[in-house]
Coordinates of C-alpha atoms and ligand atoms in Angstrom, one line a residue:
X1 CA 0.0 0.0 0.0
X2 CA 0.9 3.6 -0.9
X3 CA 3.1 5.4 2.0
X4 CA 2.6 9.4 2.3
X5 CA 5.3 10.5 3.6
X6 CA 6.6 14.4 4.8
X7 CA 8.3 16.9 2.7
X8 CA 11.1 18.2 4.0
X9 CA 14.2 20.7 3.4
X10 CA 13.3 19.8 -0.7
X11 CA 12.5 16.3 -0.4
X12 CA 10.2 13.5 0.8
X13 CA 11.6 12.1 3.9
X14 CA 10.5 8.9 5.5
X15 CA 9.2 10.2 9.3
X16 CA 10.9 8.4 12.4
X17 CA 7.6 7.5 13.7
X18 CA 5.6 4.3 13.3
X19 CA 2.2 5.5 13.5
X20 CA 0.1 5.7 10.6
X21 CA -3.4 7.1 9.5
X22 CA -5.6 5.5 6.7
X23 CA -7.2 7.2 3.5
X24 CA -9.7 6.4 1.5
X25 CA -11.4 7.0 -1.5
X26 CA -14.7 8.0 -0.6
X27 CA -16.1 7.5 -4.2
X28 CA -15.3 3.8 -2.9
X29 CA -14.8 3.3 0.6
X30 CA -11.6 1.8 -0.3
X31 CA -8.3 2.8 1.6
X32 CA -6.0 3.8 -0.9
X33 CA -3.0 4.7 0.9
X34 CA -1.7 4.9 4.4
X35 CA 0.0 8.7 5.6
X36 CA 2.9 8.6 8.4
X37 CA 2.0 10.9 11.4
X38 CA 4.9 12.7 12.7
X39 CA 6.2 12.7 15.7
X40 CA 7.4 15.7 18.1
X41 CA 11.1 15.0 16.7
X42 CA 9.7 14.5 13.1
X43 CA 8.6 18.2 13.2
X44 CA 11.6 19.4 15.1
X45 CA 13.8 18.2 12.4
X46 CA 11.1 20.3 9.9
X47 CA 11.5 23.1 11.4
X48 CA 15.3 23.4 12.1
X49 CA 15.6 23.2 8.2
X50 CA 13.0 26.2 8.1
X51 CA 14.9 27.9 10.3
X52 CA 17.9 27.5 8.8
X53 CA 16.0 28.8 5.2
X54 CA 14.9 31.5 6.9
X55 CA 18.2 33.4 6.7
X56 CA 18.8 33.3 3.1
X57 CA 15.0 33.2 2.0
X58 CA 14.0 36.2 4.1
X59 CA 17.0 38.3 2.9
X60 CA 16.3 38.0 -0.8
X61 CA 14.4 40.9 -2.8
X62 CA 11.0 40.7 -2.8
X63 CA 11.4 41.0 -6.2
X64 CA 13.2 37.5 -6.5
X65 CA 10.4 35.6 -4.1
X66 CA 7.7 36.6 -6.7
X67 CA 9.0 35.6 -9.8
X68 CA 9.6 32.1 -8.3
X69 CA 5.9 32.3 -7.1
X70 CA 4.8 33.6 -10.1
X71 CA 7.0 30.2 -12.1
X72 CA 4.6 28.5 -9.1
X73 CA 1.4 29.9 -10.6
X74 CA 1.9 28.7 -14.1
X75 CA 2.9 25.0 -12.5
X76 CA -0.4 24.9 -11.0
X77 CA -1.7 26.1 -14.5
X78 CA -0.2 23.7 -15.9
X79 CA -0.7 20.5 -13.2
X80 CA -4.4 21.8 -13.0
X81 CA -5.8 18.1 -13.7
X82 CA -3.5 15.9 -11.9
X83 CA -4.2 18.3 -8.1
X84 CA -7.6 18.3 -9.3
X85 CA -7.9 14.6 -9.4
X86 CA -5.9 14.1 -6.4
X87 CA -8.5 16.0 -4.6
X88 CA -11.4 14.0 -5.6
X89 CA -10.0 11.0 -5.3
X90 CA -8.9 11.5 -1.2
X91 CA -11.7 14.2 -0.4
X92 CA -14.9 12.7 -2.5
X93 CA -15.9 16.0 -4.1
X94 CA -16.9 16.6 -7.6
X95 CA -14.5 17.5 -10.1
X96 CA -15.5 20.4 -11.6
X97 CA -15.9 21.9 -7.5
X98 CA -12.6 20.5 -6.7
X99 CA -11.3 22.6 -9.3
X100 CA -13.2 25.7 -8.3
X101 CA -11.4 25.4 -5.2
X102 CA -8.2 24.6 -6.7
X103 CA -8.5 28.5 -8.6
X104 CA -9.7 30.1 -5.3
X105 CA -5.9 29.0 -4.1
X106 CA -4.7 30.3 -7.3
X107 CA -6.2 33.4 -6.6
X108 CA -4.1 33.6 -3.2
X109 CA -0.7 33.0 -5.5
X110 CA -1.4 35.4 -7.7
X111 CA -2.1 38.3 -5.4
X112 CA 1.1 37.2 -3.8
X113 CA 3.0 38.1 -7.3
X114 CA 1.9 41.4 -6.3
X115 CA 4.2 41.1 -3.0
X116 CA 7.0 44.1 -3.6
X117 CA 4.2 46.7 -3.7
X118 CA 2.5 44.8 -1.1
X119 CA 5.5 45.0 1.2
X120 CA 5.6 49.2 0.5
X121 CA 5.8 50.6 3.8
X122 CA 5.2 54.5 4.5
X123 CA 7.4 57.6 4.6
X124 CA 7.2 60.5 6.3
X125 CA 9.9 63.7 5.9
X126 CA 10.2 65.9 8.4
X127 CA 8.6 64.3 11.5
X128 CA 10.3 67.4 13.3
X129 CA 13.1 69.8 12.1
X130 CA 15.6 67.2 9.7
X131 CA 14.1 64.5 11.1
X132 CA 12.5 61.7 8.7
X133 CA 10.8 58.3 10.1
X134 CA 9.7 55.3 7.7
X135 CA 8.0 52.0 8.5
X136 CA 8.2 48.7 7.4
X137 CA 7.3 45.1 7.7
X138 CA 9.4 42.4 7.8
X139 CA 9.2 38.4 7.9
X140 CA 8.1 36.6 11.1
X141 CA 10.6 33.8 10.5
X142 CA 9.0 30.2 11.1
X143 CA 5.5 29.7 10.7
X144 CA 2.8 27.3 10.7
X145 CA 0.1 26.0 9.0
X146 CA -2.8 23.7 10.6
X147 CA -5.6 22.9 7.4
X148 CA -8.4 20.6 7.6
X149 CA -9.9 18.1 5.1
X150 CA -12.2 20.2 3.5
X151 CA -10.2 22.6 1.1
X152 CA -6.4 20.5 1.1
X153 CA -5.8 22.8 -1.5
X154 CA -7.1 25.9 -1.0
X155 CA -6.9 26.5 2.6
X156 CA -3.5 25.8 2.4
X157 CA -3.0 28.1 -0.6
X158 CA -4.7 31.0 1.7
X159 CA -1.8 30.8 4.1
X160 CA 1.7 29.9 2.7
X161 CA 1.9 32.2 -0.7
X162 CA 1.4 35.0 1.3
X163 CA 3.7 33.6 4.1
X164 CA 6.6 33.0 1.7
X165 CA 6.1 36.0 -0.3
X166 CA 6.7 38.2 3.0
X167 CA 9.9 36.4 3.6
X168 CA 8.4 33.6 5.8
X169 CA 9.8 29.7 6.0
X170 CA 6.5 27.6 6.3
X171 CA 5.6 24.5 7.9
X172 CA 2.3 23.0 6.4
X173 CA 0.0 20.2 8.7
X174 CA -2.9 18.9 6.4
X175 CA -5.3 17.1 7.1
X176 CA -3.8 13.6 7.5
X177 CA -7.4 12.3 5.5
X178 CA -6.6 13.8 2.3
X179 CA -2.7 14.9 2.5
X180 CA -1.8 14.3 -1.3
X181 CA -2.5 17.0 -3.0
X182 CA -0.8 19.5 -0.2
X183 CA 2.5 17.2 -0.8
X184 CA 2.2 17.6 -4.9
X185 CA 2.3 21.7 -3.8
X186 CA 5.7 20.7 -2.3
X187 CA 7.2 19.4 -5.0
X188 CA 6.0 21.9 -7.1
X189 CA 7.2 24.9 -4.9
X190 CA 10.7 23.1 -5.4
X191 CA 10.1 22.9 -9.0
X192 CA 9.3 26.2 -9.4
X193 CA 12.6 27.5 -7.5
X194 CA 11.8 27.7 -3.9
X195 CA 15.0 27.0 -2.3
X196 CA 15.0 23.6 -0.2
X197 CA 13.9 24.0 3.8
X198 CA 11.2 27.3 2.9
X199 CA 8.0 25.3 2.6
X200 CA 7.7 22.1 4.2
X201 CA 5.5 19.4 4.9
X202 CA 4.6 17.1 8.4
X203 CA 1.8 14.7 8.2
X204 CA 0.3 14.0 11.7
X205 CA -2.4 13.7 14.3
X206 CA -2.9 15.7 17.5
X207 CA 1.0 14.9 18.0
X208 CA 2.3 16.5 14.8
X209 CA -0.4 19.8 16.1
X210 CA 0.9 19.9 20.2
X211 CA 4.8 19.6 18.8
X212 CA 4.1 22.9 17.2
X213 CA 2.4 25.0 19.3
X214 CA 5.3 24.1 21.9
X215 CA 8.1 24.9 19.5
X216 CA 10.0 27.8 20.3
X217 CA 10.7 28.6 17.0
X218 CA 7.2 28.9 15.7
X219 CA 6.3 32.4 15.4
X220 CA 3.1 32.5 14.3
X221 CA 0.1 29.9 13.8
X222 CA -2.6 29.8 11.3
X223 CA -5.5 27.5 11.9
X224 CA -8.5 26.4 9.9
X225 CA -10.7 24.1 11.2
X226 CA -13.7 23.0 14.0
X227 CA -14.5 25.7 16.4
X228 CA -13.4 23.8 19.3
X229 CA -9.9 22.7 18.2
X230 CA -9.7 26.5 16.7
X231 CA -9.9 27.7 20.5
X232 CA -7.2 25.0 21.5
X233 CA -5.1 26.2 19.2
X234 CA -5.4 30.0 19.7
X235 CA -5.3 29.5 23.6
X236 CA -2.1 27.0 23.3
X237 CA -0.6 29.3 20.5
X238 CA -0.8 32.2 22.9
X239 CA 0.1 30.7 25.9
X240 CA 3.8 30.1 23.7
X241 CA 3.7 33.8 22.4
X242 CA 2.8 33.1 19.1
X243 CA 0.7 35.1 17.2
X244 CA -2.2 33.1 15.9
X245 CA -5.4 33.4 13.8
X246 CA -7.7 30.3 14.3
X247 CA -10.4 30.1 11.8
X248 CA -13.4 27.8 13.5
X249 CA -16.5 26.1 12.5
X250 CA -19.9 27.8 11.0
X251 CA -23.3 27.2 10.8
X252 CA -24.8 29.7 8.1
X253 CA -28.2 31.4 7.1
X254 CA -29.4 32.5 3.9
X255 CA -32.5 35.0 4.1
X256 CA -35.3 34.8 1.4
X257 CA -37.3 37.9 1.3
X258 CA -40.8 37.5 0.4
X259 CA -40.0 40.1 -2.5
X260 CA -36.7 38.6 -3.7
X261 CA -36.2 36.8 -7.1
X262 CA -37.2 33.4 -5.5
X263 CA -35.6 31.2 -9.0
X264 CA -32.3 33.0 -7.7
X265 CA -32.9 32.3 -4.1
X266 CA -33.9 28.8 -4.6
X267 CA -30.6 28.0 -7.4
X268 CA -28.1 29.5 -4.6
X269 CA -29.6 27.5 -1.9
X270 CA -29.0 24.3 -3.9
X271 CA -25.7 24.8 -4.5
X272 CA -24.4 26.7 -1.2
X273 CA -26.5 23.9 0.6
X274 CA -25.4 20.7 -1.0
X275 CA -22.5 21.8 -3.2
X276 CA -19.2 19.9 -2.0
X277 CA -22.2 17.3 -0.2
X278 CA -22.0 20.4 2.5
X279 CA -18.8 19.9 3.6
X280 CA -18.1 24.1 3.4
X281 CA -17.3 26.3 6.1
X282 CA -19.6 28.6 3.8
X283 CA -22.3 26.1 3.1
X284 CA -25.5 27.9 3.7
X285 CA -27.1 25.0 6.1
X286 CA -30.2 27.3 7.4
X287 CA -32.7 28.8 4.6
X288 CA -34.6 31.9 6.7
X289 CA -38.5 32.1 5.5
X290 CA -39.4 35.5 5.9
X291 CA -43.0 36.2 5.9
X292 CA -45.6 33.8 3.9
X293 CA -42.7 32.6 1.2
X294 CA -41.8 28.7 3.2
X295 CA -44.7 27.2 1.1
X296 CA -43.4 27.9 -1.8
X297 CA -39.6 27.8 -0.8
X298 CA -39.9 24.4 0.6
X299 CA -42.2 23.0 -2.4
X300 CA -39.4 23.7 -5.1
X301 CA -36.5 23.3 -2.6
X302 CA -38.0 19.6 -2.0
X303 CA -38.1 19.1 -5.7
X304 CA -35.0 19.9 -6.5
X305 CA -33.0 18.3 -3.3
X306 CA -34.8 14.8 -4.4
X307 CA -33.3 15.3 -8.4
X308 CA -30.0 15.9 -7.0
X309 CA -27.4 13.4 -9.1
X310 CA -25.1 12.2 -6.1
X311 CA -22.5 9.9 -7.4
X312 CA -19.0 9.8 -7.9
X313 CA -16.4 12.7 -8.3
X314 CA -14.8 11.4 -11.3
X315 CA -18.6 11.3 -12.9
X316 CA -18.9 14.4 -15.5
X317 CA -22.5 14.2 -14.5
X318 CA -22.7 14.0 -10.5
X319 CA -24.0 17.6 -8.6
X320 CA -22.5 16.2 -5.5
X321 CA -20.2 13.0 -4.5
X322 CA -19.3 11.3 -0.9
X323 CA -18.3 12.6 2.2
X324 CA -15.2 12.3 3.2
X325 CA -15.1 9.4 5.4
X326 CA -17.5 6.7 6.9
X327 CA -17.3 8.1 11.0
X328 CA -18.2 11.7 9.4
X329 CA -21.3 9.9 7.3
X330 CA -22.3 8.0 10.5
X331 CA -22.2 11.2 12.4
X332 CA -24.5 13.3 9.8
X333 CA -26.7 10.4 9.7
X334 CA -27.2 10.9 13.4
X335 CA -28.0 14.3 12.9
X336 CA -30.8 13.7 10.7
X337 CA -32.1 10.8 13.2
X338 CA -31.7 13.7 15.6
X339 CA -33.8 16.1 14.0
X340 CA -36.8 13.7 13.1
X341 CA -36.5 13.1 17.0
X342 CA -36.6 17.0 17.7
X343 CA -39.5 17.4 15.6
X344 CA -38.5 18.4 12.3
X345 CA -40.3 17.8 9.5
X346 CA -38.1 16.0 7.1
X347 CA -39.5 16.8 3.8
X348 CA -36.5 15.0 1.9
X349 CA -34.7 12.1 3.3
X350 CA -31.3 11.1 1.7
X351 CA -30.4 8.4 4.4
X352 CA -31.3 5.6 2.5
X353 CA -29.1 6.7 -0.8
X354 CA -27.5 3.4 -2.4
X355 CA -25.4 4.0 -5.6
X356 CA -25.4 0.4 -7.7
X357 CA -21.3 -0.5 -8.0
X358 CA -20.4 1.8 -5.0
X359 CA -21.9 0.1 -2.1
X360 CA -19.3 1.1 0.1
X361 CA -19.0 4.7 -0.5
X362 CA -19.9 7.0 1.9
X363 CA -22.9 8.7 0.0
X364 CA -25.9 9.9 1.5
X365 CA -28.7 12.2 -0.7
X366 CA -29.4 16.0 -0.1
X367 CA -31.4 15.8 3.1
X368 CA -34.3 18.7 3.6
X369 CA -35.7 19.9 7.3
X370 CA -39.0 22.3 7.5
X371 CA -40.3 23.8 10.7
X372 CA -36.9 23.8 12.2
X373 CA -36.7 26.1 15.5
X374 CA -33.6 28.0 17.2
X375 CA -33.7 25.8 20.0
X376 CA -33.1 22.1 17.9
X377 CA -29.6 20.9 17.7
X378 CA -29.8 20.6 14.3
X379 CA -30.4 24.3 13.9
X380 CA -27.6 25.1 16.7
X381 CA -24.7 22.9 15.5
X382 CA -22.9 22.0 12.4
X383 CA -23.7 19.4 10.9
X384 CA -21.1 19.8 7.8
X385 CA -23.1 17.6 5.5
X386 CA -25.9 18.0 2.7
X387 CA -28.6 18.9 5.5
X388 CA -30.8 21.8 5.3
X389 CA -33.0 23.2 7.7
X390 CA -35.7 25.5 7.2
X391 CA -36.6 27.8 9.8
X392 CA -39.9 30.5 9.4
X393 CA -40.1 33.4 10.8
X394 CA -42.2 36.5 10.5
X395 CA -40.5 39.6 9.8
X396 CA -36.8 40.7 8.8
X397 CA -36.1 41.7 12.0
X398 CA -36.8 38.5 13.5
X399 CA -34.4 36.6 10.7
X400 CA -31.8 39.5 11.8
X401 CA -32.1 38.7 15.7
X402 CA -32.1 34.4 14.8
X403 CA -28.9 35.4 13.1
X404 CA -27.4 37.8 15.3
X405 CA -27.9 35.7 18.4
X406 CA -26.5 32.4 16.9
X407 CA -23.0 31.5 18.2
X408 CA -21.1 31.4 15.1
X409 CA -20.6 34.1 12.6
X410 CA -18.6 33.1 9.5
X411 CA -21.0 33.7 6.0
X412 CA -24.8 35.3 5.8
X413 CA -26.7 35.9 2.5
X414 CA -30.3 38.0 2.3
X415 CA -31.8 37.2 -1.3
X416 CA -34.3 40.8 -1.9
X417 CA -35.2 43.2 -4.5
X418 CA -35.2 45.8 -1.7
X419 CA -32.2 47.8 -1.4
X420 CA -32.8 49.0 2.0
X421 CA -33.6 45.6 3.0
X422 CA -30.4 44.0 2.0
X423 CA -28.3 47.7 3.2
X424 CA -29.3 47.9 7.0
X425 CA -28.7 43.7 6.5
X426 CA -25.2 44.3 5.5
X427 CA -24.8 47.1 8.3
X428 CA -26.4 45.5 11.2
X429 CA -25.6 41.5 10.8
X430 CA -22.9 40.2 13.3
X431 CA -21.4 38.1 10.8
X432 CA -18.0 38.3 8.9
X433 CA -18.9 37.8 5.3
X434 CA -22.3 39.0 4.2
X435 CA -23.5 38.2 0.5
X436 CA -26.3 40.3 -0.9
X437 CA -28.3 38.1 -3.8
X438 CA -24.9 35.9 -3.9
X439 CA -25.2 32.6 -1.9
X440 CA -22.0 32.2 -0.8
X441 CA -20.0 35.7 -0.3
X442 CA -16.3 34.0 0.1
X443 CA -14.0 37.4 -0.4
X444 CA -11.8 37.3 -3.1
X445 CA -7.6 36.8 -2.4
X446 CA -7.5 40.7 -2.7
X447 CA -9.9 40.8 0.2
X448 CA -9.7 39.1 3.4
X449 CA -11.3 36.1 4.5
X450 CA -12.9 35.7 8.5
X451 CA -15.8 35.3 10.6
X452 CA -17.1 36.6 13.7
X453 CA -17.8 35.0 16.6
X454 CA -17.1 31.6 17.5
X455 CA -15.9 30.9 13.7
X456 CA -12.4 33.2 14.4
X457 CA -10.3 32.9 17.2
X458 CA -7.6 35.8 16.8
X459 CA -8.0 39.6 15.3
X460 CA -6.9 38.7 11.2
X461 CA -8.5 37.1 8.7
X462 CA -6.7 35.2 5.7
X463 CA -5.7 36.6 2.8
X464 CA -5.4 39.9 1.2
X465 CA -3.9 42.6 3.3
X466 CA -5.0 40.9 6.6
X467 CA -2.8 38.2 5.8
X468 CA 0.2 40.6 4.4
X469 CA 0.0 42.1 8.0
X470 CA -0.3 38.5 10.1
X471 CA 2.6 37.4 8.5
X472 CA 4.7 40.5 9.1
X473 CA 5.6 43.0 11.7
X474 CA 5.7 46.7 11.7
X475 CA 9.4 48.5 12.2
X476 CA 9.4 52.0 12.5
X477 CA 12.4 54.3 12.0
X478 CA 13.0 57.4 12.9
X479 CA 16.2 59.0 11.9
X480 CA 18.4 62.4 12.0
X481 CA 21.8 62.6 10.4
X482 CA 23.3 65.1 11.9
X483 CA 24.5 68.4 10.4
X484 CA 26.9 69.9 12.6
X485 CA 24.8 71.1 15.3
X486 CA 25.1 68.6 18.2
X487 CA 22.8 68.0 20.8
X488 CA 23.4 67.1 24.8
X489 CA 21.3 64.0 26.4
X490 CA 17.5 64.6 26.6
X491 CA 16.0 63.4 29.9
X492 CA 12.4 64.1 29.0
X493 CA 9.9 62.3 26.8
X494 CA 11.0 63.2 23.2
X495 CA 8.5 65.6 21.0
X496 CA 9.8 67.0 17.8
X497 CA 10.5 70.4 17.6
Ligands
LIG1 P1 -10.8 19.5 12.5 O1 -10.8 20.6 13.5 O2 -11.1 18.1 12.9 O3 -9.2 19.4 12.0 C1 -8.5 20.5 11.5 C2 -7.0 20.3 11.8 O4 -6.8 20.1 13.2 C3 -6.5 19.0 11.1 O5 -5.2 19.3 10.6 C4 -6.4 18.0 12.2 O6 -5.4 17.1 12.1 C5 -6.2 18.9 13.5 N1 -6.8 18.3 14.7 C6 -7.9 17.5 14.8 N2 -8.1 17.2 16.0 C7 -7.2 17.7 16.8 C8 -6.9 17.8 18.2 N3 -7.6 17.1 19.1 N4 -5.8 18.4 18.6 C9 -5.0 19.1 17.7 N5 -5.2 19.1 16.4 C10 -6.3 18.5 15.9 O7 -11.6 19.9 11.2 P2 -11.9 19.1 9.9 O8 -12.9 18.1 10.3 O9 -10.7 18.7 9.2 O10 -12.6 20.3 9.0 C11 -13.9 20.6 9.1 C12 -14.1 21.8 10.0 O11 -13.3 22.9 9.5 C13 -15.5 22.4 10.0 O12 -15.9 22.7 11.3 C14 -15.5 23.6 9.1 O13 -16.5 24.5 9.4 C15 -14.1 24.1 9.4 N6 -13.6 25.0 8.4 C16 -13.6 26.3 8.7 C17 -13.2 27.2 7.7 C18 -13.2 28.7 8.0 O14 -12.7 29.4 7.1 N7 -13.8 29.2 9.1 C19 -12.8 26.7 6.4 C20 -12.8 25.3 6.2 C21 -13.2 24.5 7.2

């Protein structure tokens, strides 16, 4: 059977540890390879060769970094099929989405060609009589990366172009259920240029995660993930001074508006709903029924959600494939028991899905809740799977409180035709990402990515110039050469005269 093993200072290295975690194909259930989990000494060694980088790689002209990520970009460009692949065939998704999210990363690379006007600091002459002061922001040093299954290329992408560009050495921890595609990146970072020890990669568990919020020579952590290892990780990361931004779960709400296109509302709903079988930290999970529109909502939502073509990735002609493992079918399976037992009304019930020559995949159909309430666990908890809930409410005001009181705050949509609707929506909403007649308002790699609430743990979000700044810190200089008049020793807070 297949061994995935780490990528270190240039190369894959076999790990010293004997542990090992299995992945599957979900389109089959089939485990297709096993992935070495490191060990506390497995990531040391990583990170001594980033350190070591660090000195040449963070010295070189930003100018130089970018053209060998820019030489990255086109690799991608080029390698488009083979990551896109090797994401369907550990994660379960659909190709065509895979690839989607493939681009989003892109996206991230490509703003980081931008990085030597990114880097510009400010200048100021003058700050008092001959007296000029600049700032600047230069590389952290060591950094980390801690990505979950859902995106293994893409959330990855979000953190280490930027990283790198600033000057950054980078230590990447996928996912160890889909960690391919992340290790393909590798190789073509090395490929591309990157000089050996400046991106590397350690497979591993809850091990591989504890051995680097306790290295010393971790600066900074980024985290995407659940919401409570997100508050682990920021917690732990601070305890060991490291600046951290720990990105947590979501559960999200999309608004229909009794005056709102409802064709529109219902087309985004199907795809931010069951697109990637729900397994999005953006999946819009809770349609809101404003006023007397449920009916009508429900009645085409239920026809569409039972048409849904679930099969597998590689098939041109599924809308959604697998999840990504058996335990995480089992456990939205339960969910749906779960709601039945709350008193939802399940209008559409995928837990019965069998696919004829995939038996042992881990599919299950589009599942559809009406008449959900704020106080079910179902509408409370993330069920990260192709479950929607429906919840009816009376007015716009009482979507907006539902929404504002719910403990996570990562994406929001309102579908309307009225402009001041969807403008004191956009104003008021305590939620990070708000989309208004888009159903799922991820900010492009030029603007930053984050929720509120309980789905970000730390002050930045990813990408864009949040994640120029997280990765950097801020020097300031202020400077007088002197010109013949000399001063004596100043006792007293300086001003500028
Ligand atoms: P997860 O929290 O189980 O795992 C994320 C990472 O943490 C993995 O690398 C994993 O190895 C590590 N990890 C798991 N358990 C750990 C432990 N006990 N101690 C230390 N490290 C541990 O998340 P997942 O199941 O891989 O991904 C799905 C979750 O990620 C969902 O909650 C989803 O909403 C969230 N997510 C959030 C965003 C966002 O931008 N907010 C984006 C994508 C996914």
């Amino acid at each position: 059977m297949k061994l995935i093993e780490h990528f270190v200072n240039g190369k894959i290295i076999p790990g010293s540890s004997d542990r090992k975690g299995k992945v599957f194909n979900p389109a089959t259930g089939e485990q297709e390879s096993e992935v070495r989990l490191a060990s506390k000494s497995d990531l040391d060694q990583a990170v001594e060769a980033a350190k070591k980088a660090f000195e040449t790689w963070s010295a070189k002209p930003p100018l130089q970094r970018a053209r060998i990520i820019f030489k990255f970009k086109e690799l991608i460009e080029k390698n488009s099929d083979e990551l896109t692949k090797l994401i369907v065939s550990e994660h379960g998704k659909v190709f065509e989405d895979a690839r989607g999210s493939l681009t989003r990363g892109l996206e991230v690379v490509e703003f980081a060609c931008g990085i030597p006007h990114l880097l510009k600091g400010e200048y100021s002459e003058n700050v008092g009589t001959n007296v000029d002061s600049w700032s600047m922001r230069q590389p952290l040093g060591v950094v980390a990366g801690i990505t979950p299954f859902n995106f293994p290329a893409m959330v990855p992408m979000w953190m280490f172009p930027i990283a790198i560009a600033c000057g950054n050495t980078f230590i990447l921890k996928p996912s160890e259920k889909d960690p391919s595609c992340p290790l393909r990146l590798a190789e073509l970072l090395s490929e591309a240029g990157l000089p050996e020890g400046v991106f590397n990669v350690v497979n591993g568990d809850k091990e591989a995660v504890d051995a680097i919020l306790e290295n010393k020579d971790i600066k900074a952590v980024s985290f995407v993930g659940s919401t409570p290892i997100a508050k682990y990780i920021y917690e732990n990361s601070a305890k060991n001074e490291k600046r951290v931004q720990a990105l947590g779960g979501a559960k999200n709400h999309l608004v229909v508006m009794p005056d709102c296109d409802l064709d529109g509302a219902v087309n985004g709903l199907m795809g931010a709903a069951y697109g990637s079988a729900g397994e999005r930290c953006m999946a819009q999970s809770v349609a809101v029924a404003v006023g007397d529109i449920g009916d009508e909502l429900v009645s085409r939502l239920s026809k569409k959600a039972e048409a849904l073509k679930v099969g597998p990735g590689m098939d041109k002609t599924s809308e959604m494939g697998p999840l990504v493992t058996k335990e995480h079918l089992e456990k939205v399976k339960s969910y749906v028991d779960l709601g039945v037992e709350e008193g939802a009304k399940l209008v559409v019930d995928g837990r019965n899905l069998k696919l004829q020559g995939y038996e042992n995949g881990f599919y299950i159909g589009g599942c559809l809740f009406d008449h959900v309430n704020k106080d079910m666990r179902i509408y409370k908890e993330e069920i990260f799977g192709p479950v929607l809930s429906v919840v009816r409410v009376k007015t716009f005001e009482e979507a907006a409180k539902l929404i504002n009181d719910h403990e996570y705050g990562n994406g929001v949509s309102i579908y309307t035709r009225d402009g001041d609707a969807g403008r004191t929506f956009a104003s008021k909403i305590q939620v990070g990402m708000v989309g208004i007649n888009v159903p799922i308002p991820v900010p492009m790699a030029f603007h930053s990515f984050g929720g509120w609430k309980r789905s970000l743990f730390g002050d930045s979000g990813m990408h864009g110039m949040e994640g120029i700044k997280f990765y950097t810190k801020l020097k300031t200089v202020t400077s007088r050469w002197p010109s013949g008049v000399r001063t004596n020793a100043e006792f007293v807070m300086p001003t500028m005269k």
